[in-house]
Each structure stands twice: as structure tokens, then as C-alpha cells.
Amino acid sequence: MTTTGEALIQLLEAHGIDTVFGIPGVHTIELYRGLARSKIRHVTPRHEQGAGLMADGYARASGRPGVAFVITGPGLTNTITAMAQARADSVPMLVISGVNALPSLGKGLGYLHELPDQLGMMQKVALSSRRVTEASELPGAIAEAFEIFATRRPGPVHIEIPLDVMPLPAGGLRPVPIRAATQVPDEAAVAEAVKLVQASQRPLILAGGGAKRAETALLAVAEALDAPVVTTANGRGLMHLHPLGVPASPSLKAVRALMAEADLVIAAGTEFGPTDYDMYGDGGFVVPDKLIRIDIDAAQLERRPATVALQCDAAAGLAALHAAMAGEQRSGEGAARAGSTRDAAWEEIGPAMQAQVQAVEAIRDALPGSLIVGDSTQPVYAANLYYDHDRHGGWFNAATGYGALGYGPPAAIGAALAMPDAPVVCLSGDGGFQFTLPELGAAVEAGAPVIFIVWNNRGYREIETSMLDAGVEPVGVSPVPPDFGRIAEAYGLAHERLTDVSGLGAALERARGKMRPYLIEIVVA
């Protein structure tokens, strides 16, 4: 007899899932029935937040949904932080949890891991939260999740299966087909967009995380219009070293000046969030007068009205726009505009941040084509302001948007398992690294060859600086870090400590040669 738990594994396989991240418990044992016999790999984090963040990193690196299995109650609430981060950054994540038996729900009887209304709580965080009350509902629930990932702005989806439903007979269940993504933008809207393009003299393109897999179409439009391309933090890696590329934050005055003098802005896959466009909170960002927005999410388009809105995937929208421009090929001052903005932005961030960006560049140059997964730490803040990565989708972190501290280590593990042939680096501060430090054990156990770089300035230096700037005497910003070398030894990791960033390139080459988890600590004055 096939149970509902076994059918779940079969359905996930049918939808192309090859890895799940989870911590089994008494409330999910039946979901694990059949997992050992399947082709799906199970990775055990050391905390359920780690399960969600690993699924996030896996999804960002691969473009496929990351999947987490967690128990009801504390297992699920521990995962909420990761789900909120995924929602903020449009990351496809499927969280499958248990829940207590159907007759007990909502009655407050004191069952193990009981919540007053687990489904209601998750409906506030997830794009969709659904309870399976009988085996026949399972194929539809799984298909609904994958349809959301394929046709809408992605994010976290939650499915809960009650304890008394998991062991029910579920023979003969078949996957439900999902709708294909609607990628064709409205023809009338494209025609209106082309009129704006043809009337422009100084166009500019803004490319966000939604455009990170649209490089070919983005490049075609940019070169046809001779338009500079500003990439947000989640769009870095697009237009690498291209004369039209501007890998600098729209929060910088230099980039805002470029935006202000443009007579048309094409915004592809960017939500205009303050952590990209107004990170200093000075109110200096103004929505352009003439704006073409390309976004898959209708609600997002409504939040920032545009002159013309194309509701579709960024790649499809840019490709349609390029095709409708009928072979237009401009030449002019686009590269000069981009170059002067790059120079001004670099000067604007100042020597201290320039040095931190150069440390990130040392990682990129030592490990070409790497994925650099960041946490909230000084070099990541600096590189989010100005940094040109060499792989689209290869620079991502939690220092923008929701901003979950401790994101880096587990997300890097997920990314390494998704892309085993690419170098993966986790760049974290000593403070944030301690949030998810036990996941070093998961990296060793899973054989994820992540190079963990700990930027050790002995505390929450960015917060301390902010306190001082506000005239607040710093309190609570100097937690004493552990001896990271000894911790690495305890987990069986090779490690080394640097006191100078100049030795980072050679250390990275040594770490890459090991082909297993490695820790590099950089002690910063």
C-alpha cells in the first residue's frame, strides 16, 4: 500500500525535485516513508531556519524551487525567517510541514507542538498556504505550488499535512499538469513602449533581480539603444565589464544624477525598494517621469505606476521590446555616460569602502565564475554599493530587503549543492556567522565545498557606527567572537587566519584545491 507520505515523495520527484532540506521529527516521520528509496537527496541542517535558508540558496543558484521539510509548531516557526527572506527577494521555496490531527485543530487541547492557527499564521507569510485533508488533494496542492513558481512572481509556498492524513492509502495518484508560464506581453503595451523608446534621446535601463536570467535580451536592448544599464544588488553580474554597465547602487548620488538626466527609464525586474534606491533614507529617489516597467507581478506594477507597464517575465518583455524596435541600432554617448557614472560612484563611496570592495574583487579574481553568497557584513554592504561580478546571479546576499542576519552560511551550502561545479564562497561577519555557526556541521556532512570567509572585526561594527552617528552611546554591539579556528577543527574543517587582505587570493587558491569545506578568517583592525 502506498501512503500519502510516500505519494508526496513520488510527486516531488515527478516535478523535478532532487534535493530536500529538513530535520525529521515525530510529526513528519510518515513524510519520510519512501524517501530513502527515492532519488531525492535529503540534507539535514542543524536548525529549521537553516533548512529554509539552504532551500533559498539552492533556488537562487539553480533557478529551481528549493524544498524544506519541517515539523509542525516550532519547526515551522523557525522556518518563517527564511520564508520571509524568500518572499522579499522573490525566491521559489516550497515548505512542507506536518500539523496535528484534524479533529484536534483549533481546540487548544495542549497537543505537542500545537499552535492556535498554524494555517492562518502561514497565510500571512507565504504566497499560498494550503492544508491537505485527504490523499486525493495532494497532487493538486503540489501542482498549485509549482504553477505559482512558473507563472507568478515566485516566493515561499506552504503545504501542511495532518498527522492522521499522512498514513492514509494514496495509491494511483498522478501528478497534475501545471499551466505553462505566460511570457508574451500585451502587444498594445509593447507598441506604446516602442513609441517612448523612439522619442527618447538619453534612455537608461535599470535591471534588478528579476532580470538576472535575462542577460541576452538585456544586452540586445542596451546595445540597440546605446543605453547605460544600472544593476541593483540582486542584478549584479549582468553586463560584466561591458562599457554600458553601471554596477552601482541607485542610492548613490552619481547614479541618481544619471537617472535624473535620462529622458526615458526602462526598469526590468526591479521593485524600486528603499534598500536599493533609498538606503540612506534621504528621500532622494524620485520615480522617473517617463518610465517603462517590466515585471511579472501585477501587484508590483500597481505599487509604482509607470507610463507603460509590461506584465511579463523580464526576459520575455525585453525580447519583445527589442523585436518591436525593428532593427534600431544607435550609437552615441551611452558608454561615456556609463563610464563617467562608474568613476563618480567609485569616488563617492570613499577609501574605506573601496578597500572592502577590493577584498570582494580579490575573491572574484581568484575564483572566476564563483557564487559569492553574502551576509550582512561590511564588505557586502560596500559591494552592494559598487561591485561588478563576473557571473549573472552569482552575487546575492541578505543585506538588502528583509535582511536576515545569519543568511550566508546555510544559503551558501544550498547553493553549493545546487551547483557542484562552481566555486561557492560565503562572506560573513563574525557577528552574523554566529547566528548559523552550527551549519558548518551540515556542510561537512553534505560534502558541500563552501569556502567560508569570516570578516572578523569583533562585533556589529556597522551598528556601532550608526549608534555613534546618532549620538547614542554604543551598547550590545561587541559580542566576543569565539576562536573560529578551534571551531573549524571541531567540525573537521581546514582553516587559516589572515591578518591582511593581501593574502586572500593565495588563501582562496589553497582552499579551492581542497574541494571540501574550508574556513578563512580575516582579522580586521
Coordinates of C-alpha atoms in Angstrom, one line a residue:
M1 CA 0.0 0.0 0.0
T2 CA 1.3 3.5 -1.0
T3 CA 0.7 6.0 1.8
T4 CA 0.1 9.8 1.4
G5 CA 3.7 10.3 2.7
E6 CA 5.1 8.0 0.0
A7 CA 3.0 9.7 -2.7
L8 CA 4.4 13.0 -1.6
I9 CA 7.9 11.9 -2.4
Q10 CA 6.8 10.4 -5.8
L11 CA 5.1 13.7 -6.7
L12 CA 8.1 15.8 -5.8
E13 CA 10.2 13.5 -8.0
A14 CA 7.8 13.9 -10.9
H15 CA 8.1 17.7 -10.6
G16 CA 11.9 17.5 -10.9
I17 CA 12.9 17.9 -7.2
D18 CA 16.2 16.2 -6.5
T19 CA 17.1 17.7 -3.0
V20 CA 15.1 18.5 0.2
F21 CA 16.4 20.1 3.3
G22 CA 14.9 19.1 6.6
I23 CA 15.0 17.9 10.2
P24 CA 12.7 14.9 10.8
G25 CA 10.6 14.7 13.9
V26 CA 7.7 12.7 15.3
H27 CA 5.3 14.9 13.3
T28 CA 6.9 14.2 9.9
I29 CA 8.1 10.6 10.2
E30 CA 5.4 9.5 7.7
L31 CA 6.5 12.1 5.2
Y32 CA 9.9 10.4 5.2
R33 CA 8.5 6.9 4.4
G34 CA 9.9 6.1 1.0
L35 CA 12.5 8.9 0.9
A36 CA 15.4 6.5 1.4
R37 CA 14.3 4.6 -1.7
S38 CA 13.9 7.6 -3.8
K39 CA 16.3 9.6 -6.0
I40 CA 15.8 12.7 -3.8
R41 CA 18.7 13.7 -1.6
H42 CA 18.0 14.6 2.0
V43 CA 20.2 17.2 3.6
T44 CA 20.0 17.7 7.4
P45 CA 20.6 21.2 8.7
R46 CA 21.2 21.9 12.3
H47 CA 18.2 24.2 12.7
E48 CA 15.0 24.6 10.7
Q49 CA 15.9 28.2 9.8
G50 CA 18.9 26.6 8.2
A51 CA 16.6 24.3 6.2
G52 CA 14.8 27.3 4.8
L53 CA 17.9 29.3 4.0
M54 CA 19.5 26.3 2.3
A55 CA 16.5 26.0 0.2
D56 CA 16.7 29.7 -0.6
G57 CA 20.4 29.4 -1.7
Y58 CA 19.7 26.3 -3.7
A59 CA 16.9 28.1 -5.6
R60 CA 18.8 31.3 -6.3
A61 CA 21.8 29.3 -7.6
S62 CA 19.8 26.8 -9.7
G63 CA 16.7 28.7 -10.7
R64 CA 14.7 25.7 -9.4
P65 CA 12.5 25.7 -6.3
G66 CA 14.1 24.8 -3.0
V67 CA 12.2 22.4 -0.8
A68 CA 12.2 22.2 3.0
F69 CA 10.6 19.5 5.3
V70 CA 9.8 20.8 8.8
I71 CA 7.7 19.7 11.8
T72 CA 4.6 21.5 12.9
G73 CA 4.9 24.2 15.6
P74 CA 8.5 25.2 16.4
G75 CA 9.9 23.6 13.3
L76 CA 7.7 25.8 11.1
T77 CA 8.0 29.0 13.2
N78 CA 11.8 28.5 13.0
T79 CA 11.5 28.5 9.2
I80 CA 9.4 31.7 9.0
T81 CA 12.5 33.9 8.9
A82 CA 13.8 32.1 5.8
M83 CA 10.4 32.2 4.2
A84 CA 10.1 36.0 4.7
Q85 CA 13.6 36.5 3.2
A86 CA 12.5 34.4 0.2
R87 CA 9.3 36.4 -0.2
A88 CA 11.2 39.7 -0.1
D89 CA 13.6 38.5 -2.8
S90 CA 11.2 36.5 -5.0
V91 CA 12.8 33.2 -4.4
P92 CA 10.8 30.0 -5.1
M93 CA 10.6 27.9 -1.9
L94 CA 8.3 25.1 -1.0
V95 CA 7.9 24.4 2.7
I96 CA 6.1 21.2 3.6
S97 CA 5.2 20.7 7.2
G98 CA 3.2 18.5 9.4
V99 CA 0.3 19.6 11.6
N100 CA -1.6 17.9 14.4
A101 CA -4.5 15.5 13.6
L102 CA -7.6 17.1 12.0
P103 CA -10.0 16.6 15.0
S104 CA -7.7 18.5 17.3
L105 CA -7.0 21.6 15.3
G106 CA -8.0 24.9 16.8
K107 CA -9.2 23.5 20.1
G108 CA -6.3 24.3 22.3
L109 CA -6.1 20.9 23.9
G110 CA -2.4 21.1 24.5
Y111 CA -1.0 18.6 22.0
L112 CA 2.7 18.5 21.3
H113 CA 3.8 21.5 19.0
E114 CA 0.3 22.8 18.9
L115 CA -0.3 26.3 17.5
P116 CA -3.7 28.2 17.8
D117 CA -4.0 28.5 14.0
Q118 CA -0.9 27.3 12.1
L119 CA -2.5 27.7 8.6
G120 CA -3.7 31.2 9.4
M121 CA -0.3 32.2 10.5
M122 CA 1.4 30.9 7.4
Q123 CA -1.1 32.6 5.1
K124 CA 0.4 35.9 6.4
V125 CA 3.9 34.9 5.3
A126 CA 3.6 32.5 2.3
L127 CA 2.2 33.4 -1.1
S128 CA -0.1 30.4 -0.6
S129 CA -0.7 28.1 2.4
R130 CA -2.8 25.0 1.9
R131 CA -3.9 22.1 4.1
V132 CA -4.3 18.7 2.6
T133 CA -7.2 17.0 4.3
E134 CA -7.3 13.8 2.2
A135 CA -4.9 12.0 0.0
S136 CA -6.6 12.9 -3.3
E137 CA -5.9 16.6 -2.6
L138 CA -2.1 16.1 -2.6
P139 CA -1.4 16.2 -6.4
G140 CA -3.4 19.4 -6.8
A141 CA -1.7 21.0 -3.9
I142 CA 1.8 20.2 -5.2
A143 CA 0.8 21.3 -8.8
E144 CA -0.6 24.6 -7.4
A145 CA 2.8 25.4 -5.8
F146 CA 4.8 24.7 -8.9
E147 CA 2.3 26.7 -11.0
I148 CA 2.9 29.7 -8.7
F149 CA 6.6 29.3 -9.3
A150 CA 6.2 29.1 -13.0
T151 CA 3.6 31.8 -13.7
R152 CA 3.8 34.4 -11.0
R153 CA 6.4 36.4 -9.1
P154 CA 7.9 33.5 -7.0
G155 CA 8.2 33.3 -3.3
P156 CA 7.5 30.8 -0.5
V157 CA 4.6 28.4 -0.7
H158 CA 3.5 26.2 2.3
I159 CA 1.6 22.9 2.4
E160 CA 0.7 21.2 5.7
I161 CA -0.3 17.6 6.0
P162 CA -2.1 16.5 9.2
L163 CA -0.7 13.6 11.2
D164 CA -3.8 11.5 10.5
V165 CA -3.7 12.1 6.8
M166 CA 0.0 11.2 6.2
P167 CA -0.5 7.4 6.6
L168 CA -3.7 7.2 4.5
P169 CA -3.8 5.0 1.4
A170 CA -2.8 7.0 -1.7
G171 CA -2.3 4.5 -4.5
G172 CA -2.8 5.6 -8.0
L173 CA -2.2 9.3 -7.5
R174 CA -0.7 11.0 -10.6
P175 CA 0.9 14.5 -11.0
V176 CA -1.5 17.2 -12.1
P177 CA -0.1 19.1 -15.1
I178 CA 0.7 22.8 -14.5
R179 CA 0.0 25.7 -16.8
A180 CA 2.8 26.9 -18.9
A181 CA 4.1 30.3 -18.0
T182 CA 2.5 33.2 -19.9
Q183 CA 5.6 35.0 -21.2
V184 CA 4.1 37.1 -24.0
P185 CA 3.5 40.8 -23.1
D186 CA 0.5 42.7 -24.3
E187 CA 1.1 43.8 -28.0
A188 CA -0.5 47.2 -27.5
A189 CA 1.6 47.9 -24.4
V190 CA 4.8 46.9 -26.4
A191 CA 3.7 49.3 -29.2
E192 CA 3.3 52.2 -26.7
A193 CA 6.7 51.3 -25.2
V194 CA 8.3 51.5 -28.6
K195 CA 6.9 55.0 -29.2
L196 CA 8.5 56.1 -26.0
V197 CA 11.8 54.5 -27.0
Q198 CA 11.8 56.1 -30.4
A199 CA 11.1 59.6 -28.9
S200 CA 14.0 59.3 -26.4
Q201 CA 17.5 60.6 -26.7
R202 CA 19.0 59.6 -23.4
P203 CA 17.5 56.3 -22.4
L204 CA 18.6 54.3 -19.3
I205 CA 17.9 50.8 -18.1
L206 CA 17.5 49.6 -14.5
A207 CA 18.0 45.9 -14.1
G208 CA 17.0 44.2 -10.8
G209 CA 16.9 40.6 -9.5
G210 CA 14.0 39.8 -11.8
A211 CA 16.3 40.3 -14.8
K212 CA 19.2 38.1 -13.6
R213 CA 18.3 35.4 -16.1
A214 CA 17.5 37.8 -18.9
E215 CA 21.1 38.7 -19.9
T216 CA 20.8 38.0 -23.6
A217 CA 17.7 40.2 -24.1
L218 CA 19.0 42.9 -21.8
L219 CA 22.3 43.1 -23.7
A220 CA 20.4 43.3 -27.0
V221 CA 18.2 46.2 -25.9
A222 CA 21.0 48.1 -24.2
E223 CA 23.2 47.9 -27.2
A224 CA 20.4 48.8 -29.6
L225 CA 19.6 51.9 -27.6
D226 CA 23.1 52.7 -26.6
A227 CA 21.6 52.9 -23.0
P228 CA 23.6 52.6 -19.8
V229 CA 22.4 49.7 -17.6
V230 CA 22.3 50.2 -13.8
T231 CA 22.2 46.9 -11.9
T232 CA 20.8 46.7 -8.4
A233 CA 22.4 44.4 -5.8
N234 CA 20.4 41.3 -7.0
G235 CA 21.1 42.2 -10.6
R236 CA 24.9 42.2 -10.3
G237 CA 26.8 40.0 -12.7
L238 CA 24.7 41.3 -15.6
M239 CA 26.7 43.4 -18.1
H240 CA 30.0 42.4 -16.5
L241 CA 32.8 44.7 -17.8
H242 CA 30.5 46.0 -20.5
P243 CA 31.1 49.7 -21.4
L244 CA 27.3 50.3 -20.8
G245 CA 27.3 48.6 -17.4
V246 CA 26.9 50.6 -14.2
P247 CA 27.3 48.1 -11.3
A248 CA 26.5 50.7 -8.7
S249 CA 23.6 51.4 -6.3
P250 CA 20.8 53.8 -7.3
S251 CA 21.1 55.2 -3.7
L252 CA 24.4 56.8 -4.8
K253 CA 24.3 60.5 -5.9
A254 CA 26.2 59.7 -9.0
V255 CA 23.7 57.1 -10.2
R256 CA 20.8 59.3 -9.3
A257 CA 22.3 62.0 -11.4
L258 CA 22.4 59.6 -14.3
M259 CA 18.8 58.7 -13.7
A260 CA 17.8 62.4 -13.5
E261 CA 19.3 63.3 -16.8
A262 CA 17.7 60.3 -18.7
D263 CA 14.6 61.1 -20.7
L264 CA 13.4 57.5 -20.5
V265 CA 13.9 54.8 -18.0
I266 CA 13.3 51.1 -18.7
A267 CA 13.0 49.2 -15.4
A268 CA 13.2 45.4 -15.7
G269 CA 12.6 43.1 -12.8
T270 CA 13.1 45.7 -10.0
E271 CA 10.6 46.7 -7.3
F272 CA 12.2 50.1 -6.5
G273 CA 12.7 49.0 -2.9
P274 CA 14.3 51.5 -0.5
T275 CA 17.3 49.2 0.4
D276 CA 18.3 49.6 -3.3
Y277 CA 17.0 53.0 -4.2
D278 CA 17.0 55.0 -0.9
M279 CA 19.2 53.1 1.5
Y280 CA 20.3 56.3 3.3
G281 CA 16.7 57.3 3.9
D282 CA 17.2 60.8 2.5
G283 CA 14.1 60.7 0.2
G284 CA 16.3 61.5 -2.8
F285 CA 14.9 58.8 -5.1
V286 CA 12.2 60.1 -7.5
V287 CA 10.2 57.8 -9.9
P288 CA 11.2 58.9 -13.4
D289 CA 8.6 60.9 -15.4
K290 CA 8.8 58.6 -18.4
L291 CA 9.0 55.0 -17.2
I292 CA 8.6 51.6 -18.9
R293 CA 8.3 48.9 -16.3
I294 CA 8.7 45.2 -17.0
D295 CA 7.6 42.9 -14.1
I296 CA 5.8 39.6 -13.8
D297 CA 3.7 40.7 -10.8
A298 CA 0.6 42.9 -11.4
A299 CA 0.5 44.0 -7.8
Q300 CA 4.1 45.2 -8.1
L301 CA 3.3 47.2 -11.2
E302 CA 0.4 48.9 -9.3
R303 CA 2.6 50.0 -6.4
R304 CA 4.9 52.1 -8.7
P305 CA 2.8 53.3 -11.7
A306 CA 4.6 53.6 -15.0
T307 CA 4.0 55.4 -18.3
V308 CA 3.8 51.9 -19.8
A309 CA 3.7 48.6 -17.9
L310 CA 4.6 45.2 -19.4
Q311 CA 3.4 42.4 -17.2
C312 CA 5.6 39.5 -18.0
D313 CA 8.9 37.9 -17.2
A314 CA 11.8 40.3 -17.7
A315 CA 13.5 38.2 -20.5
A316 CA 10.2 38.0 -22.4
G317 CA 9.5 41.7 -22.0
L318 CA 12.9 42.8 -23.1
A319 CA 12.9 40.4 -26.0
A320 CA 9.5 41.6 -27.2
L321 CA 10.7 45.2 -26.9
H322 CA 13.8 44.5 -28.9
A323 CA 11.9 42.7 -31.6
A324 CA 9.4 45.6 -32.0
M325 CA 12.2 48.2 -32.3
A326 CA 12.6 47.0 -35.9
G327 CA 16.4 46.8 -36.1
E328 CA 17.1 50.1 -34.3
Q329 CA 20.8 50.5 -33.6
R330 CA 22.0 53.7 -32.1
S331 CA 25.5 54.9 -31.3
G332 CA 26.3 57.9 -29.2
E333 CA 27.3 58.8 -25.7
G334 CA 25.9 55.9 -23.8
A335 CA 29.3 54.4 -23.0
A336 CA 30.6 57.8 -21.9
R337 CA 27.6 58.4 -19.7
A338 CA 28.1 55.0 -18.1
G339 CA 31.8 55.4 -17.7
S340 CA 31.6 58.8 -16.0
T341 CA 28.9 57.5 -13.6
R342 CA 31.1 54.5 -12.7
D343 CA 34.0 56.8 -12.0
A344 CA 31.9 59.2 -9.9
A345 CA 30.3 56.4 -8.0
W346 CA 33.6 54.8 -7.1
E347 CA 34.9 58.1 -5.8
E348 CA 31.7 58.7 -3.9
I349 CA 31.9 55.5 -1.7
G350 CA 35.3 56.7 -0.4
P351 CA 38.6 54.9 0.5
A352 CA 37.3 52.7 3.4
M353 CA 34.5 51.1 1.3
Q354 CA 36.8 51.0 -1.8
A355 CA 39.2 48.8 0.3
Q356 CA 36.3 46.5 1.2
V357 CA 35.2 46.2 -2.4
Q358 CA 38.7 45.4 -3.4
A359 CA 38.6 42.5 -1.0
V360 CA 35.5 41.2 -2.7
E361 CA 37.2 41.7 -6.1
A362 CA 40.1 39.6 -4.8
I363 CA 37.6 36.7 -4.3
R364 CA 36.1 37.1 -7.7
D365 CA 39.5 37.3 -9.4
A366 CA 40.9 34.3 -7.5
L367 CA 37.8 32.2 -8.2
P368 CA 36.3 33.2 -11.6
G369 CA 32.7 32.4 -12.2
S370 CA 32.1 31.8 -8.5
L371 CA 28.9 32.3 -6.5
I372 CA 29.5 34.7 -3.6
V373 CA 26.8 34.4 -1.0
G374 CA 26.8 37.2 1.5
D375 CA 25.6 38.0 4.9
S376 CA 25.2 41.5 6.5
T377 CA 28.8 42.4 6.9
Q378 CA 30.9 45.4 5.9
P379 CA 32.4 44.1 2.6
V380 CA 28.9 43.0 1.5
Y381 CA 27.4 46.4 2.3
A382 CA 30.2 48.1 0.4
A383 CA 30.0 45.8 -2.7
N384 CA 26.2 46.3 -2.8
L385 CA 27.0 49.9 -3.3
Y386 CA 29.6 49.3 -6.0
Y387 CA 30.8 45.9 -7.4
D388 CA 30.9 44.2 -10.8
H389 CA 30.6 40.4 -10.5
D390 CA 31.5 38.1 -13.4
R391 CA 28.5 35.7 -13.3
H392 CA 24.9 36.7 -13.6
G393 CA 23.0 35.5 -10.5
G394 CA 26.3 34.8 -8.8
W395 CA 26.2 37.6 -6.2
F396 CA 23.4 37.5 -3.7
N397 CA 23.0 38.3 0.0
A398 CA 20.6 39.2 2.7
A399 CA 21.9 42.7 3.3
T400 CA 19.0 44.2 1.3
G401 CA 15.3 43.7 1.5
Y402 CA 14.3 41.6 4.5
G403 CA 17.9 41.5 5.8
A404 CA 18.0 38.2 7.8
L405 CA 21.3 38.1 9.7
G406 CA 22.9 34.6 9.5
Y407 CA 21.7 34.1 6.0
G408 CA 25.1 33.4 4.4
P409 CA 26.3 30.0 5.7
P410 CA 23.2 27.9 5.1
A411 CA 22.4 29.7 1.8
A412 CA 25.9 29.0 0.6
I413 CA 25.5 25.3 1.4
G414 CA 22.3 25.2 -0.6
A415 CA 24.0 27.0 -3.5
A416 CA 27.0 24.6 -3.5
L417 CA 24.7 21.6 -3.6
A418 CA 22.8 23.1 -6.4
M419 CA 25.9 24.0 -8.5
P420 CA 28.6 21.4 -7.6
D421 CA 30.9 22.5 -10.4
A422 CA 31.0 26.2 -9.4
P423 CA 33.2 27.7 -6.6
V424 CA 30.9 28.9 -3.8
V425 CA 32.1 31.4 -1.2
C426 CA 30.2 32.5 1.9
L427 CA 31.2 36.0 3.0
S428 CA 30.0 36.7 6.6
G429 CA 30.9 38.9 9.5
D430 CA 31.9 37.4 12.9
G431 CA 28.6 38.5 14.4
G432 CA 26.3 37.1 11.6
F433 CA 28.3 34.0 11.3
Q434 CA 27.5 33.0 14.9
F435 CA 23.8 33.1 14.1
T436 CA 24.1 29.9 12.0
L437 CA 27.5 28.7 13.0
P438 CA 26.3 25.0 13.6
E439 CA 25.6 24.7 9.9
L440 CA 29.3 24.1 9.4
G441 CA 28.5 20.6 10.5
A442 CA 25.8 20.3 7.8
A443 CA 28.4 21.5 5.2
V444 CA 30.9 18.8 6.2
E445 CA 28.2 16.1 6.3
A446 CA 26.8 17.0 2.9
G447 CA 30.2 17.4 1.3
A448 CA 29.4 21.0 0.2
P449 CA 32.7 22.6 -0.7
V450 CA 31.9 26.1 0.6
I451 CA 34.7 28.4 1.3
F452 CA 33.6 30.3 4.4
I453 CA 35.2 33.7 4.8
V454 CA 34.7 35.3 8.2
W455 CA 35.3 39.1 8.3
N456 CA 36.2 39.4 12.0
N457 CA 36.0 42.9 13.3
R458 CA 34.9 41.7 16.8
G459 CA 31.3 42.9 16.8
Y460 CA 28.5 44.5 15.0
R461 CA 30.6 47.3 13.6
E462 CA 28.0 48.7 11.2
I463 CA 25.5 49.1 14.1
E464 CA 28.1 50.6 16.4
T465 CA 28.9 53.2 13.7
S466 CA 25.2 54.0 13.3
M467 CA 24.8 54.4 17.0
L468 CA 27.8 56.8 17.2
D469 CA 26.4 58.8 14.2
A470 CA 23.1 59.1 16.0
G471 CA 24.7 60.3 19.2
V472 CA 23.9 57.1 21.1
E473 CA 26.5 55.5 23.3
P474 CA 27.1 52.0 21.8
V475 CA 25.7 49.2 23.9
G476 CA 25.4 45.5 22.9
V477 CA 27.5 45.8 19.7
S478 CA 30.6 44.0 20.8
P479 CA 29.8 40.3 21.4
V480 CA 33.1 38.5 21.9
P481 CA 33.7 36.1 19.0
P482 CA 34.9 32.5 19.6
D483 CA 38.1 31.1 18.4
F484 CA 36.9 30.2 14.9
G485 CA 40.0 28.1 14.2
R486 CA 39.2 25.7 17.0
I487 CA 35.6 25.6 16.0
A488 CA 36.6 24.7 12.5
E489 CA 38.8 22.0 13.8
A490 CA 35.9 20.6 15.9
Y491 CA 33.9 20.3 12.7
G492 CA 36.8 18.8 10.8
L493 CA 37.3 21.9 8.5
A494 CA 40.7 23.0 7.3
H495 CA 41.2 26.7 8.1
E496 CA 43.6 29.5 8.2
R497 CA 43.7 33.0 9.8
L498 CA 44.8 36.1 7.9
T499 CA 45.7 39.5 9.3
D500 CA 46.0 41.2 5.9
V501 CA 43.6 41.1 3.0
S502 CA 46.6 41.0 0.7
G503 CA 46.9 37.3 1.3
L504 CA 43.3 36.4 0.5
G505 CA 43.9 35.4 -3.1
A506 CA 46.5 32.8 -2.3
A507 CA 44.4 31.5 0.6
L508 CA 41.5 31.1 -1.7
E509 CA 43.6 29.1 -4.2
R510 CA 44.6 26.8 -1.4
A511 CA 41.0 26.4 -0.2
R512 CA 39.8 25.7 -3.8
G513 CA 42.4 22.9 -4.1
K514 CA 40.9 21.1 -1.1
M515 CA 37.5 20.6 -2.7
R516 CA 35.8 20.4 0.7
P517 CA 34.5 23.0 3.2
Y518 CA 37.2 25.4 4.2
L519 CA 37.3 28.4 6.6
I520 CA 39.3 31.6 6.2
E521 CA 39.2 34.1 9.0
I522 CA 40.3 37.7 8.2
V523 CA 41.1 39.6 11.4
V524 CA 40.2 43.3 10.8
A525 CA 41.5 46.1 12.9

